[in-house]
Every structure is written in C-alpha cells, then in structure tokens.
Tab-separated table of C-alpha atoms in Angstrom:
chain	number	residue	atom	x	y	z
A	1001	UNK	CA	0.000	0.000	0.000
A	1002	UNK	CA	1.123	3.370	-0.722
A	1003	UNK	CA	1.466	5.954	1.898
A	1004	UNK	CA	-0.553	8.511	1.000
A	1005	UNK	CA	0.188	12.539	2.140
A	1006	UNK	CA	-2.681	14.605	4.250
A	1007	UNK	CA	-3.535	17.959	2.367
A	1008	UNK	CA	-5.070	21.174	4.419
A	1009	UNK	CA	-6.894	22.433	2.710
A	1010	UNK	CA	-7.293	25.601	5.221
A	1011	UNK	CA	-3.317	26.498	4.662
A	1012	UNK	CA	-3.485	26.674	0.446
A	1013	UNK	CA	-3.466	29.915	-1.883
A	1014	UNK	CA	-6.981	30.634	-3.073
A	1015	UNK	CA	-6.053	29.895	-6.798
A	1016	UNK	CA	-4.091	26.865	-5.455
A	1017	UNK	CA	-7.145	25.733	-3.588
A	1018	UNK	CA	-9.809	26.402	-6.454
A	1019	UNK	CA	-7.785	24.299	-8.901
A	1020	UNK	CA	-7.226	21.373	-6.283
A	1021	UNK	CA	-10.735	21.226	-4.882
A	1022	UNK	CA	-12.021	21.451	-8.551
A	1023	UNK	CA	-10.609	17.876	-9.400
A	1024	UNK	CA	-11.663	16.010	-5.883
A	1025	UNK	CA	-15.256	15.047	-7.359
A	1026	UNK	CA	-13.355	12.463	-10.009
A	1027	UNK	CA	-13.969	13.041	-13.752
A	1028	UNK	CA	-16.867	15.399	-14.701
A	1029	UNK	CA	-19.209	15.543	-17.618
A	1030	UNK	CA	-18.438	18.062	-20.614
A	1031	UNK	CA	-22.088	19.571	-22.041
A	1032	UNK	CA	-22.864	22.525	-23.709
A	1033	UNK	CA	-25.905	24.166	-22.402
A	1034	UNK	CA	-27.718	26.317	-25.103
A	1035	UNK	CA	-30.031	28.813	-24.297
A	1036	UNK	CA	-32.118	32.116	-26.170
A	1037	UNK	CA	-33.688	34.881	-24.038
A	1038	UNK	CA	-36.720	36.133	-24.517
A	1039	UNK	CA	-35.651	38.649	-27.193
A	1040	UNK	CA	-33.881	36.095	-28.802
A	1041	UNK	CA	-30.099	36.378	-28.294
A	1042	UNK	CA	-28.547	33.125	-28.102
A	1043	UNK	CA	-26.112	31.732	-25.543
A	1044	UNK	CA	-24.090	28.949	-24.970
A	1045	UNK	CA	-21.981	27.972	-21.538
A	1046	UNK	CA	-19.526	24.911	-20.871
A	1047	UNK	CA	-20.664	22.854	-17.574
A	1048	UNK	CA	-18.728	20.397	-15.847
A	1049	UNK	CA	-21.844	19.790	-13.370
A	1050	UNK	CA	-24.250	17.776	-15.004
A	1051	UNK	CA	-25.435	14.995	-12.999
A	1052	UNK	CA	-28.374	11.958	-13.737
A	1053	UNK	CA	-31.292	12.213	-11.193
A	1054	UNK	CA	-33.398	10.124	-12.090
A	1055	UNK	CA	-34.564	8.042	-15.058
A	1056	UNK	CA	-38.370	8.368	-14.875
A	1057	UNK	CA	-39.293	10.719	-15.284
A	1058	UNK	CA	-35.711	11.505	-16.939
A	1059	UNK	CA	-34.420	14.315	-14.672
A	1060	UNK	CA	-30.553	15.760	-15.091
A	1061	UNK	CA	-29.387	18.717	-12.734
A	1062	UNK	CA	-26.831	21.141	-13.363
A	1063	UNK	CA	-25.243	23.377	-10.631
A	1064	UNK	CA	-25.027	27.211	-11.693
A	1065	UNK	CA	-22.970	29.346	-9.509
A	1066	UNK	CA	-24.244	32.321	-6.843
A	1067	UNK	CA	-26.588	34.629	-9.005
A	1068	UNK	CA	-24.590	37.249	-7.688
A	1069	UNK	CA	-23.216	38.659	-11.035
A	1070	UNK	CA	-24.928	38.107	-14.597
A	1071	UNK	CA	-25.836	34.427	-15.009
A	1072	UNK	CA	-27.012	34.465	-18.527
A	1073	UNK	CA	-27.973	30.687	-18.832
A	1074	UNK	CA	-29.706	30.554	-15.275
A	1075	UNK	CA	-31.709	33.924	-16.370
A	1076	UNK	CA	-32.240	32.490	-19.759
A	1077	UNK	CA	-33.567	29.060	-18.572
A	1078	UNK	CA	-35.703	30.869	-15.616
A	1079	UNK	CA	-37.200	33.397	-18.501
A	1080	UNK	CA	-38.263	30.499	-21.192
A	1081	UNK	CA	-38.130	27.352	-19.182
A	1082	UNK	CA	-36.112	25.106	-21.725
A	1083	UNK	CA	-32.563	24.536	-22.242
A	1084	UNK	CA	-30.055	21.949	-24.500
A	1085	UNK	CA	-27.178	20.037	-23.215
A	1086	UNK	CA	-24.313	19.047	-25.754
A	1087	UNK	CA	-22.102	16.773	-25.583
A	1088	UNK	CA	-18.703	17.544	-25.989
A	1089	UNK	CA	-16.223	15.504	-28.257
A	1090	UNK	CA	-11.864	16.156	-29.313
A	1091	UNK	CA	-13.574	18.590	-32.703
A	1092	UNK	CA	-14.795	20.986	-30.454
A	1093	UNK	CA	-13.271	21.070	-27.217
A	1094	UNK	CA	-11.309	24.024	-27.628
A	1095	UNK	CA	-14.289	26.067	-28.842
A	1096	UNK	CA	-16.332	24.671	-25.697
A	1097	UNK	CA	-13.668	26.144	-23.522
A	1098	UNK	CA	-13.790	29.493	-24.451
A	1099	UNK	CA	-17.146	29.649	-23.821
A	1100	UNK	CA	-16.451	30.053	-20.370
A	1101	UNK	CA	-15.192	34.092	-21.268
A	1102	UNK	CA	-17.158	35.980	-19.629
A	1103	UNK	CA	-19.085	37.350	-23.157
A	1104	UNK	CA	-21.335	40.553	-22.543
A	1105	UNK	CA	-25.127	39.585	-23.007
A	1106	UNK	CA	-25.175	40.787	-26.758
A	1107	UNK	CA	-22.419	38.492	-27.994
A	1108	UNK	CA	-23.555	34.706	-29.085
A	1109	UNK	CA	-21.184	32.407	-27.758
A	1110	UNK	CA	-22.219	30.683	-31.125
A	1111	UNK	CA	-20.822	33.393	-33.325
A	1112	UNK	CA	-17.644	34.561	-30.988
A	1113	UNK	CA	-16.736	30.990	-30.648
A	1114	UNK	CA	-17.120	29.023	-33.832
A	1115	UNK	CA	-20.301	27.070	-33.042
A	1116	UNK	CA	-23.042	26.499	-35.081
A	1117	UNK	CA	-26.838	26.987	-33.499
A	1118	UNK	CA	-29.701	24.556	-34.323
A	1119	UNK	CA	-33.304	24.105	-33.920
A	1120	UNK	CA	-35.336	20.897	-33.610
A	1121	UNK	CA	-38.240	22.593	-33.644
A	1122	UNK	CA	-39.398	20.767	-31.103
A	1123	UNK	CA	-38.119	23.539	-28.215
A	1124	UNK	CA	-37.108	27.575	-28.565
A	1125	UNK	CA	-33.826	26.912	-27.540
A	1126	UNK	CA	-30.253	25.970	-29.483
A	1127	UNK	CA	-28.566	23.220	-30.022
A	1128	UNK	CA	-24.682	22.563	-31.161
A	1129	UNK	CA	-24.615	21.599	-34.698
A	1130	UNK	CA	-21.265	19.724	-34.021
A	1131	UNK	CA	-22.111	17.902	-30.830
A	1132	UNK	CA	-22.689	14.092	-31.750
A	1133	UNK	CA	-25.178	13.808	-28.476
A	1134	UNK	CA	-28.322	16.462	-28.179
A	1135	UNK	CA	-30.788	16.836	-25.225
A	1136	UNK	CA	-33.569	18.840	-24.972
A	1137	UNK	CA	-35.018	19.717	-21.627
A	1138	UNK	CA	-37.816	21.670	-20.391
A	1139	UNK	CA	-37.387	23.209	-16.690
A	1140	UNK	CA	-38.696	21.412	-14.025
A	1141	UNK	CA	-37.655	22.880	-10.687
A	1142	UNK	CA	-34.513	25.101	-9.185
A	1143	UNK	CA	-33.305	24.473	-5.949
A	1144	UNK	CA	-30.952	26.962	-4.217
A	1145	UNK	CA	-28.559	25.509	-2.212
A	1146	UNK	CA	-27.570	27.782	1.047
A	1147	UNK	CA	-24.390	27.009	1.594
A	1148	UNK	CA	-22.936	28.832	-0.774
A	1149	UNK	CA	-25.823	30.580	-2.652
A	1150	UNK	CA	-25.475	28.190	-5.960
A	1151	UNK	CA	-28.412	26.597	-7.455
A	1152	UNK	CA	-29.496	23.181	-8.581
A	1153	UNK	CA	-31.366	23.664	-12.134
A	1154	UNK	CA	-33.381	20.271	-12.828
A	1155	UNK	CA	-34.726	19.473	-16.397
A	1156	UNK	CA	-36.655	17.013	-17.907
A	1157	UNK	CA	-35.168	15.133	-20.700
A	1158	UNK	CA	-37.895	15.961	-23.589
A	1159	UNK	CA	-36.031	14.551	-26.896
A	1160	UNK	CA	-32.465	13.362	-27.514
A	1161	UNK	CA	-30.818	13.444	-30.918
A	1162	UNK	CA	-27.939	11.114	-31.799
A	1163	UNK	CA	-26.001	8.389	-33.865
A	1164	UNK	CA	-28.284	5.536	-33.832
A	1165	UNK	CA	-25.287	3.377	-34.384
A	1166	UNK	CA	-24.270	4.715	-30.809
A	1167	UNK	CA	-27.125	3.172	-29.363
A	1168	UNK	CA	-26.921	-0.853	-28.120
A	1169	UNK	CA	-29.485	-3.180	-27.895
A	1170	UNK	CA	-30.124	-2.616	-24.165
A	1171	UNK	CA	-30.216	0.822	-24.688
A	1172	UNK	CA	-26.840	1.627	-23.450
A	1173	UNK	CA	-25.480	4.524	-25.342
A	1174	UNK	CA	-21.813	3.990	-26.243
A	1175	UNK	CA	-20.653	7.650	-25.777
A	1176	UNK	CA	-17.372	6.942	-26.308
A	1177	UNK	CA	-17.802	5.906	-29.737
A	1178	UNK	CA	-19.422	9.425	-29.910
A	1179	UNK	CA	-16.067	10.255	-28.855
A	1180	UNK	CA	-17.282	12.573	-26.111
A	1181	UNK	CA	-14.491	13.691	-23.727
A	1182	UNK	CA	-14.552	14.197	-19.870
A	1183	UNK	CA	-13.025	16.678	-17.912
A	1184	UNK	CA	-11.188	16.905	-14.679
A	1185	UNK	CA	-10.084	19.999	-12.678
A	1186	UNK	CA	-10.829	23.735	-14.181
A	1187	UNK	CA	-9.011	22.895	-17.492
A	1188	UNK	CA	-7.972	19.179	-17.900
A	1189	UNK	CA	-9.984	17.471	-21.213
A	1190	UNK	CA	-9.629	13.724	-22.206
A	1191	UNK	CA	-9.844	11.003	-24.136
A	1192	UNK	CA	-10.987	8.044	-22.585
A	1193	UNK	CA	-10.252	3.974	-22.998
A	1194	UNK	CA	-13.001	1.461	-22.527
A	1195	UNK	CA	-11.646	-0.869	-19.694
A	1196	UNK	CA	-15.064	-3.355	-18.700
A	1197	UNK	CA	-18.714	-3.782	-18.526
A	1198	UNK	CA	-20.141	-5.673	-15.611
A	1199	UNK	CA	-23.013	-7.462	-15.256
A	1200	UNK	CA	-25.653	-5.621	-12.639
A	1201	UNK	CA	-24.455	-7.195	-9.209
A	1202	UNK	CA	-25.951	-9.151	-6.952
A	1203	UNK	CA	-24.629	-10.574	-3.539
A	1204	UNK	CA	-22.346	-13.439	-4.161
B	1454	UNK	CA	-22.743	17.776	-40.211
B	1455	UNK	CA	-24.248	13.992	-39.457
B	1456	UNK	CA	-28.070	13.819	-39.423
B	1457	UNK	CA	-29.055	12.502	-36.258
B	1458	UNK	CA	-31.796	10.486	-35.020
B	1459	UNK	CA	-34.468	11.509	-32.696
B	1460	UNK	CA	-35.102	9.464	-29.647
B	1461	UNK	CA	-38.413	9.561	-27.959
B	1462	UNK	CA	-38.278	8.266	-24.349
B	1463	UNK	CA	-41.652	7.653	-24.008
B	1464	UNK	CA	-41.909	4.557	-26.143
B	1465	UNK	CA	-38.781	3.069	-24.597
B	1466	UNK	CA	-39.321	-0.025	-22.403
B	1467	UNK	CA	-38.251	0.473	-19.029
B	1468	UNK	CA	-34.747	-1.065	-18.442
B	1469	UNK	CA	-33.665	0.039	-22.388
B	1470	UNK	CA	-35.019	3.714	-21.123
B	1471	UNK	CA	-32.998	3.173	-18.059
B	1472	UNK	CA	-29.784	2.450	-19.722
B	1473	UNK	CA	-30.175	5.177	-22.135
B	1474	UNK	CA	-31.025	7.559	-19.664
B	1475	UNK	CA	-28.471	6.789	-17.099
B	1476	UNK	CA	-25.715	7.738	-20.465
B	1477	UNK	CA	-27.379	11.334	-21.077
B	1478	UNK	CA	-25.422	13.751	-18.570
B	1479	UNK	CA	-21.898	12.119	-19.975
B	1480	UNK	CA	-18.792	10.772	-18.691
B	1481	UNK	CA	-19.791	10.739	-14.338
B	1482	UNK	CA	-17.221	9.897	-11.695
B	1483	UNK	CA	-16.269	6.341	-9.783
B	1484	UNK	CA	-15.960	7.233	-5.967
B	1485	UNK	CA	-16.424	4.716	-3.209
B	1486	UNK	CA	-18.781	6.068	-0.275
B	1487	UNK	CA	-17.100	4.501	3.132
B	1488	UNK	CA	-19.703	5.305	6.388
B	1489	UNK	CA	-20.404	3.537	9.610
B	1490	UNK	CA	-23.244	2.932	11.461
B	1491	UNK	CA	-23.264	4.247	15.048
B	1492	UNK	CA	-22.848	0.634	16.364
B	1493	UNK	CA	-20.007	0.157	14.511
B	1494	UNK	CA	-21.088	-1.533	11.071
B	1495	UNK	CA	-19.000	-0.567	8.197
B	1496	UNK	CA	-21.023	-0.048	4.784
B	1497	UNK	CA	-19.412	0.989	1.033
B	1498	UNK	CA	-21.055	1.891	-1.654
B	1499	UNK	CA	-20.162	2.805	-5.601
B	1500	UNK	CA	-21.414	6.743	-6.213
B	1501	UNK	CA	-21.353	7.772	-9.836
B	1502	UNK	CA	-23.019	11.461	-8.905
B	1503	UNK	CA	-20.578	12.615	-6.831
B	1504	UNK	CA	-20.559	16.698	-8.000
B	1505	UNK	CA	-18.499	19.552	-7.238
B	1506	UNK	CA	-20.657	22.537	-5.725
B	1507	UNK	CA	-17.297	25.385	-4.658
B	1508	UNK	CA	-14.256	25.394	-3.820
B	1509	UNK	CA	-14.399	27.896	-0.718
B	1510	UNK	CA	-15.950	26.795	1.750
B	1511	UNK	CA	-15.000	22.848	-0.486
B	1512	UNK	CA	-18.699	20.952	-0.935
B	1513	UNK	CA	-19.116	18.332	-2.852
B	1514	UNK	CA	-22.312	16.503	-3.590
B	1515	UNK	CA	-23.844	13.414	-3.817
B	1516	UNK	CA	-27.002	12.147	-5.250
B	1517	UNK	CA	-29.189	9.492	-2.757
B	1518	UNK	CA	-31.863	7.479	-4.126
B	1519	UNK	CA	-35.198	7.567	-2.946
B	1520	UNK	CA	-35.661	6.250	0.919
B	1521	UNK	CA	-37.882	3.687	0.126
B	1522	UNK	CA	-36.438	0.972	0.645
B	1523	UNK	CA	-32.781	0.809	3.073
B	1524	UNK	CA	-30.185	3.594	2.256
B	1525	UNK	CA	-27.754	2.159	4.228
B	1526	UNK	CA	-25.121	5.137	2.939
B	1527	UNK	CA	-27.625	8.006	3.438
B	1528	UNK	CA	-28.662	6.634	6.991
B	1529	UNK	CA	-24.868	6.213	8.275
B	1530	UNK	CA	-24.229	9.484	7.158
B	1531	UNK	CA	-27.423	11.163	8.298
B	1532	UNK	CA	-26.279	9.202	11.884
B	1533	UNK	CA	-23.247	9.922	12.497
B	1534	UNK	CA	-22.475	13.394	10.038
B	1535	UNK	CA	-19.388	12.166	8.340
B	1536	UNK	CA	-18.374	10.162	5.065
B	1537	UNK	CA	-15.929	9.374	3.353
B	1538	UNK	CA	-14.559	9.519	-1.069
B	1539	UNK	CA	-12.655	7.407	-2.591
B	1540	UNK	CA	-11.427	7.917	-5.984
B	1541	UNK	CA	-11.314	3.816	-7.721
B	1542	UNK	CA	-8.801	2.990	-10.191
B	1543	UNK	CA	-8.493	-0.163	-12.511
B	1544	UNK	CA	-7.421	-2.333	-10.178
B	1545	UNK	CA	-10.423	-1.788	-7.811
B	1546	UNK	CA	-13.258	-1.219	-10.146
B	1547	UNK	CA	-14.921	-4.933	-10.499
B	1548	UNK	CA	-14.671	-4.778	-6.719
B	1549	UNK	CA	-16.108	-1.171	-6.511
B	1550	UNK	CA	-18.747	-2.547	-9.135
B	1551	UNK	CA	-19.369	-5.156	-7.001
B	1552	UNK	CA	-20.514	-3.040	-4.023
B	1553	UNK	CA	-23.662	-1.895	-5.837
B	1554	UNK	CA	-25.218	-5.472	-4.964
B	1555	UNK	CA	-27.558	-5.007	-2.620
B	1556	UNK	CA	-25.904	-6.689	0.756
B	1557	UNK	CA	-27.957	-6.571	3.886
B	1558	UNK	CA	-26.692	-4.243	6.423
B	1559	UNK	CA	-25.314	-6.692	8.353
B	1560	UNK	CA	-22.623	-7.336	5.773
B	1561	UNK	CA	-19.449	-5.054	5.149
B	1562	UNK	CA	-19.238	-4.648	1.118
B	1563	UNK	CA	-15.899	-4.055	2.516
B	1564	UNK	CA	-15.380	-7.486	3.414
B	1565	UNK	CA	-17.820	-9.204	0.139
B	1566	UNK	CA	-16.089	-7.538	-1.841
B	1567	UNK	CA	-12.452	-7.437	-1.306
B	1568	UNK	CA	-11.665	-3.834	-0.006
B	1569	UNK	CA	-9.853	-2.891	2.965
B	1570	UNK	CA	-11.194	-0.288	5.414
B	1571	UNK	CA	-8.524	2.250	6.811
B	1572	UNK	CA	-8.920	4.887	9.781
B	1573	UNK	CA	-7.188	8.006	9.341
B	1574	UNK	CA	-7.913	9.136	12.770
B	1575	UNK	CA	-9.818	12.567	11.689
B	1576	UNK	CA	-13.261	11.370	11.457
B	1577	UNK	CA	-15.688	8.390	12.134
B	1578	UNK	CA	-16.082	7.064	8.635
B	1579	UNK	CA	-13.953	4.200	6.330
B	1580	UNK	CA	-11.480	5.187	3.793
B	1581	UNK	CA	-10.781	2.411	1.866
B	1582	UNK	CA	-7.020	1.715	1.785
B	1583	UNK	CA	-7.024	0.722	-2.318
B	1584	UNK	CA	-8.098	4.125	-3.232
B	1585	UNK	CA	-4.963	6.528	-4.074
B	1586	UNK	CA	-7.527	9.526	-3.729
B	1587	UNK	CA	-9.523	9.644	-0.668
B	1588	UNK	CA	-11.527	12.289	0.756
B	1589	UNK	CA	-12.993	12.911	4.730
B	1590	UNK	CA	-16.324	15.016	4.609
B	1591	UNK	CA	-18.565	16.313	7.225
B	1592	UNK	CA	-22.097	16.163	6.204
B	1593	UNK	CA	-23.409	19.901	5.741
B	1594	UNK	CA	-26.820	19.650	4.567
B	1595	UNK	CA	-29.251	17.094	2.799
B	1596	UNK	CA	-31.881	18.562	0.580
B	1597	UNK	CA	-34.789	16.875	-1.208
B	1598	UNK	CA	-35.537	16.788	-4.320
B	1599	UNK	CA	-39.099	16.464	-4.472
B	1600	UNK	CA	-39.620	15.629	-8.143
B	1601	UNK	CA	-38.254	11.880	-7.454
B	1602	UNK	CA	-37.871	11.479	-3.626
B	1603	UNK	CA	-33.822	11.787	-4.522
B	1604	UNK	CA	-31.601	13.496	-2.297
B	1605	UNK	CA	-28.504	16.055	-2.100
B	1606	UNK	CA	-26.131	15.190	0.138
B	1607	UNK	CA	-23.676	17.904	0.904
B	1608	UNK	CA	-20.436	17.774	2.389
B	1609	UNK	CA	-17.890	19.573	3.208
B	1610	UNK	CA	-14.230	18.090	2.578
B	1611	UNK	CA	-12.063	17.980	5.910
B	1612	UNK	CA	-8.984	16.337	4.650
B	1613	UNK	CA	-7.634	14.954	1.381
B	1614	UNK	CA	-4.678	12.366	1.138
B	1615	UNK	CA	-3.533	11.759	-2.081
B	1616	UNK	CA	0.310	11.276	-3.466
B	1617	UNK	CA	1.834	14.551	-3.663
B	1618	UNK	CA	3.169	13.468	-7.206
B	1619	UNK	CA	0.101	13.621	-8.473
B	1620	UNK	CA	-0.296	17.373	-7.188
B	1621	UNK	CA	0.763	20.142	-9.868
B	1622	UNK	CA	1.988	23.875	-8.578
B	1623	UNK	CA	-0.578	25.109	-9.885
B	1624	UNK	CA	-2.982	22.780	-7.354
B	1625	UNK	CA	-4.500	20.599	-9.777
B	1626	UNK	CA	-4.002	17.188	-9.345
B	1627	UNK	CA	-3.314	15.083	-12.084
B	1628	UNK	CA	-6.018	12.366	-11.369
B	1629	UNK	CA	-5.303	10.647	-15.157
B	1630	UNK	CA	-1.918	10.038	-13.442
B	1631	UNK	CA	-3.490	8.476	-10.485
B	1632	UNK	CA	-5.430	6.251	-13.024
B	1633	UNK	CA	-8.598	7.175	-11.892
B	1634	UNK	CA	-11.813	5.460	-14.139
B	1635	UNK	CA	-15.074	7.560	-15.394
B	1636	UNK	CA	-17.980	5.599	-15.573
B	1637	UNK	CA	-21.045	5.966	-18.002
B	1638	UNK	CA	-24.388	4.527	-18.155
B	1639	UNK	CA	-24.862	1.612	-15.528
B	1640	UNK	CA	-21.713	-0.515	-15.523
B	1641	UNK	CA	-18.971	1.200	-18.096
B	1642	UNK	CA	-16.083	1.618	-16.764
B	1643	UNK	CA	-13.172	3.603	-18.927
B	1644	UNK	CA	-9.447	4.605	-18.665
B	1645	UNK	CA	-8.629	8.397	-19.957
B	1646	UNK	CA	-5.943	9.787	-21.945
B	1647	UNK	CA	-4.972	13.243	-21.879
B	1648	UNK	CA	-6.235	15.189	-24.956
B	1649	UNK	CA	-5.127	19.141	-23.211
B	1650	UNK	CA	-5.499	22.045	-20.828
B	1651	UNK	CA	-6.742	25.271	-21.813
B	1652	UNK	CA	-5.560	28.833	-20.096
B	1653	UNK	CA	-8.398	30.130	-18.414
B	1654	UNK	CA	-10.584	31.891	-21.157
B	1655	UNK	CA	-11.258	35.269	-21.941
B	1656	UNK	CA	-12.459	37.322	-24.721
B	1657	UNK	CA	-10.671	37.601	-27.598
C-alpha cells in the first residue's frame, strides 16, 4: 500500500485551492448548455456539473454558480423554461472552452466561438450543430442551495438526438464511440479507454 | 454535419429507457462512499453522482436514491455526520462494481467484496485503503428533491490524502496520473488519456 500525504486544505493559496478542490469530485461531464432569451439572443456555456437524477421521469441537474453577477444561462432558462445540453467531443473542445469568457449579453457564444446553433423545432432553444449527443429539456424545478448561494437547475429530458449506431441493444449509449471527452479539474480534457462492462451485481 | 436520429423516451421499455437515460449527462465519476453505522457496522457503496458545488468553503455533492427501501449510505451518514470519497482505479473497479449489490446491512461490502477499510484518525467514517484519492467530509446539509424522492447530500471536505506526485503547482491534481476510471451509463467503466489544458478563457 502506498502511503498517502494529508492535504489542508485551510493552509493553500486561493487559486491553489480552487484548482485542487475542482478535481476532488473524479472526472466530470463536458455539455454545452444552449439557451435564447426572450428577445432572442442566443447563448451557450460549458458545464462540468451535469449529474443523472433520475430516469423516470428523466431528470438531469446542473449546478449554476451564486446569481450574484450576470448568469445568462440561469436567467435564460428561468425566462423560457427550456434549455439543451451538448455533448462535448476532441472537434470541439477548444471552442467549448472558451465559452467560459465571460461574453457581454449581446455576444452569441455561437458566433464569438465558432459554433453552429440549431433548432429541432421541437423547443425555442439551441442546439450545437457539431455535438454528436443532443438533449432537450424543459425546466422542471430550481433548488438553491444555502451554503454557498449556488443553485441546482433540474430538467426534464424531452427529446435526444444522436447516432443511432451509438445506441446498443439494451439501450446503453456507447458515448465513447461518440467520442465525447470528460473533464477533470478547471481545465484538464480527455480522451478516454473502454476498460469493462459488468453485469448488474448481486450478492455473491 | 451527421443527421441525427431523434429518440423519444416515451416509447422506450423500461430497463432500455434506463440504460439510455443513465448515459445522457456524460462521462460521471467512480468514488467509493465509506460510512459507519453508530454501532459500529461498516457499509461501502459505488457513487457515480458525486458533484463539485465550490471550492471555498469545499462541498461536494452526492445524489441518494429515494428512501424507500434501506439507504444504508444516506442513513450512516445522516447518523453519524461524516463520510468518506474514494477515488477507484483499474485495479479496484470490479470490486467497486461489485458493491452496488444489494448486501444486507449486516454485511461489510468491505469485506464481500475485497476492499480494505482504513482509519485516518480525523473522522468516524472508512477510507478504503485501495483508493490513491480519498476524501474525509462532514455532512453539511441534505436537501430533497421532491420531483423523485432523490436526495442532495452535501459535504464539506475535511482532509484529502492523495500522493503529492500527483499534485501540480498550480494545485490541480493530475487524477489521469493516479489512473482514476469515469464511468457511463450503468456498468462502463473507462481509462482516460490526456487530450489538453486550456488557459483560463477570456475574450478575444
């Protein structure tokens, strides 16, 4: 067994700690979240936070930060209750990333970082053109969390637009072939390796 | 741009819909979930919604399933206010996997399964010794989400031991190095390789 080191958190830099607590969670989800306000101006934002709730209904929550400054994705999604999640894959990681400028309201994340919006028609807000996995959601609840004033945004999943070839026959979606990438830390994108499937377990 | 196909959950049956549903929010994290009952009974548990809510004051979150039926996790730590994470790598994942069996609480998944549990001496709960990320947290809050009976769990991280190798200047720590897996859908389990790190993005 290794021997492993105790880190305080209480003693580190504030940059320092941001960038260490930021990777404790494990490997985090790359989505796009696209979203229009009222008058029509499109945005897009990179989260890290997406996270399954539930499968029926088919509930996802993503964690925006204190609404203490503009938040135009929380405002957007609170103004026309729907939003899209994206899936990020190696073609437009890059773009994805700059996303997270902090853009004045009147500048389309779209346009200022090389994305391309798209309607299903199905829901008034954007999708990614390039992303290989689209969701649609429609607003369900917001829960503000007290601690530290962020807020849990919960959708439900309304369509979903993909590669059927992605899809196996027990439904499992094989997002790696989709060649979306996962993210670790404030900045850290990869790859990833298939390494097993297990069957569901039961006491042996 | 590939024409993608439209998936409409509502005529999927129901362990096909779960599958697909459980791949939607992307890539999620592996993290062991070590508590104790108060009279001494050590429980583990595989957590793939582990989610980072700040860095200062450092939360992390985890998603509970209803309380239907035993929560043997949620009860430990609603008990006795501590838990612990523990990042899984390759060589512990079939055994992580394996925790998700539904034991009775009289058994130590610890023990089923393989795992060895390890006191640091800070808090009340079981790291388990395999992991080369591990993290102590004192419960902060629980909230429910009434839309499915789930529940946040919200912690606050008291200690981290890790190898300091793995630890960059900058604070981030290189958890590819520590061969930590990503999970996605029910029971895949993937490597990662390093695709790159962006400066943090402004306007250009």
């Amino acid at each position: 067994m290794t021997a492993l080191t105790r880190f305080d958190l209480t003693s580190m830099p504030p940059r320092y700690r941001t960038s260490f607590v930021n990777a404790l969670s494990g490997f985090k989800s790359a989505n796009l979240v696209g979203t229009r306000h009222p008058d029509g101006q499109e945005n897009l934002a990179l989260f890290s936070s997406a996270v399954h709730l539930g499968a029926d209904p088919a509930l996802l929550g993503l964690i925006s930060r204190p609404p203490v400054s503009e938040r135009h994705t929380l405002e957007n999604i609170l103004a026309t209750g729907v939003f899209t999640l994206n899936q990020v894959h190696p073609g437009i990681t890059e773009a994805a990333h700059q996303t997270s400028a902090r853009y004045p309201r009147d500048i389309s994340e779209f346009q200022a970082c090389g994305l391309t919006p798209w309607y299903s028609g199905t829901l008034d807000a954007p999708y990614v053109q390039e992303s290989r996995l689209r969701i649609g959601l429609r607003l369900r609840d917001t829960l503000p969390i007290p601690l530290n004033d962020t807020v849990l945004i919960i959708g439900e999943v309304i369509e979903v637009l993909t590669e059927p070839d992605a899809v196996g026959d027990d439904g499992h979606i094989h997002i790696h072939h989709l060649d979306t990438v996962t993210v670790s830390g404030l900045d850290s994108y990869h790859r990833t390796l298939p390494l097993a499937r297990y069957p569901y377990a039961k006491p042996r």
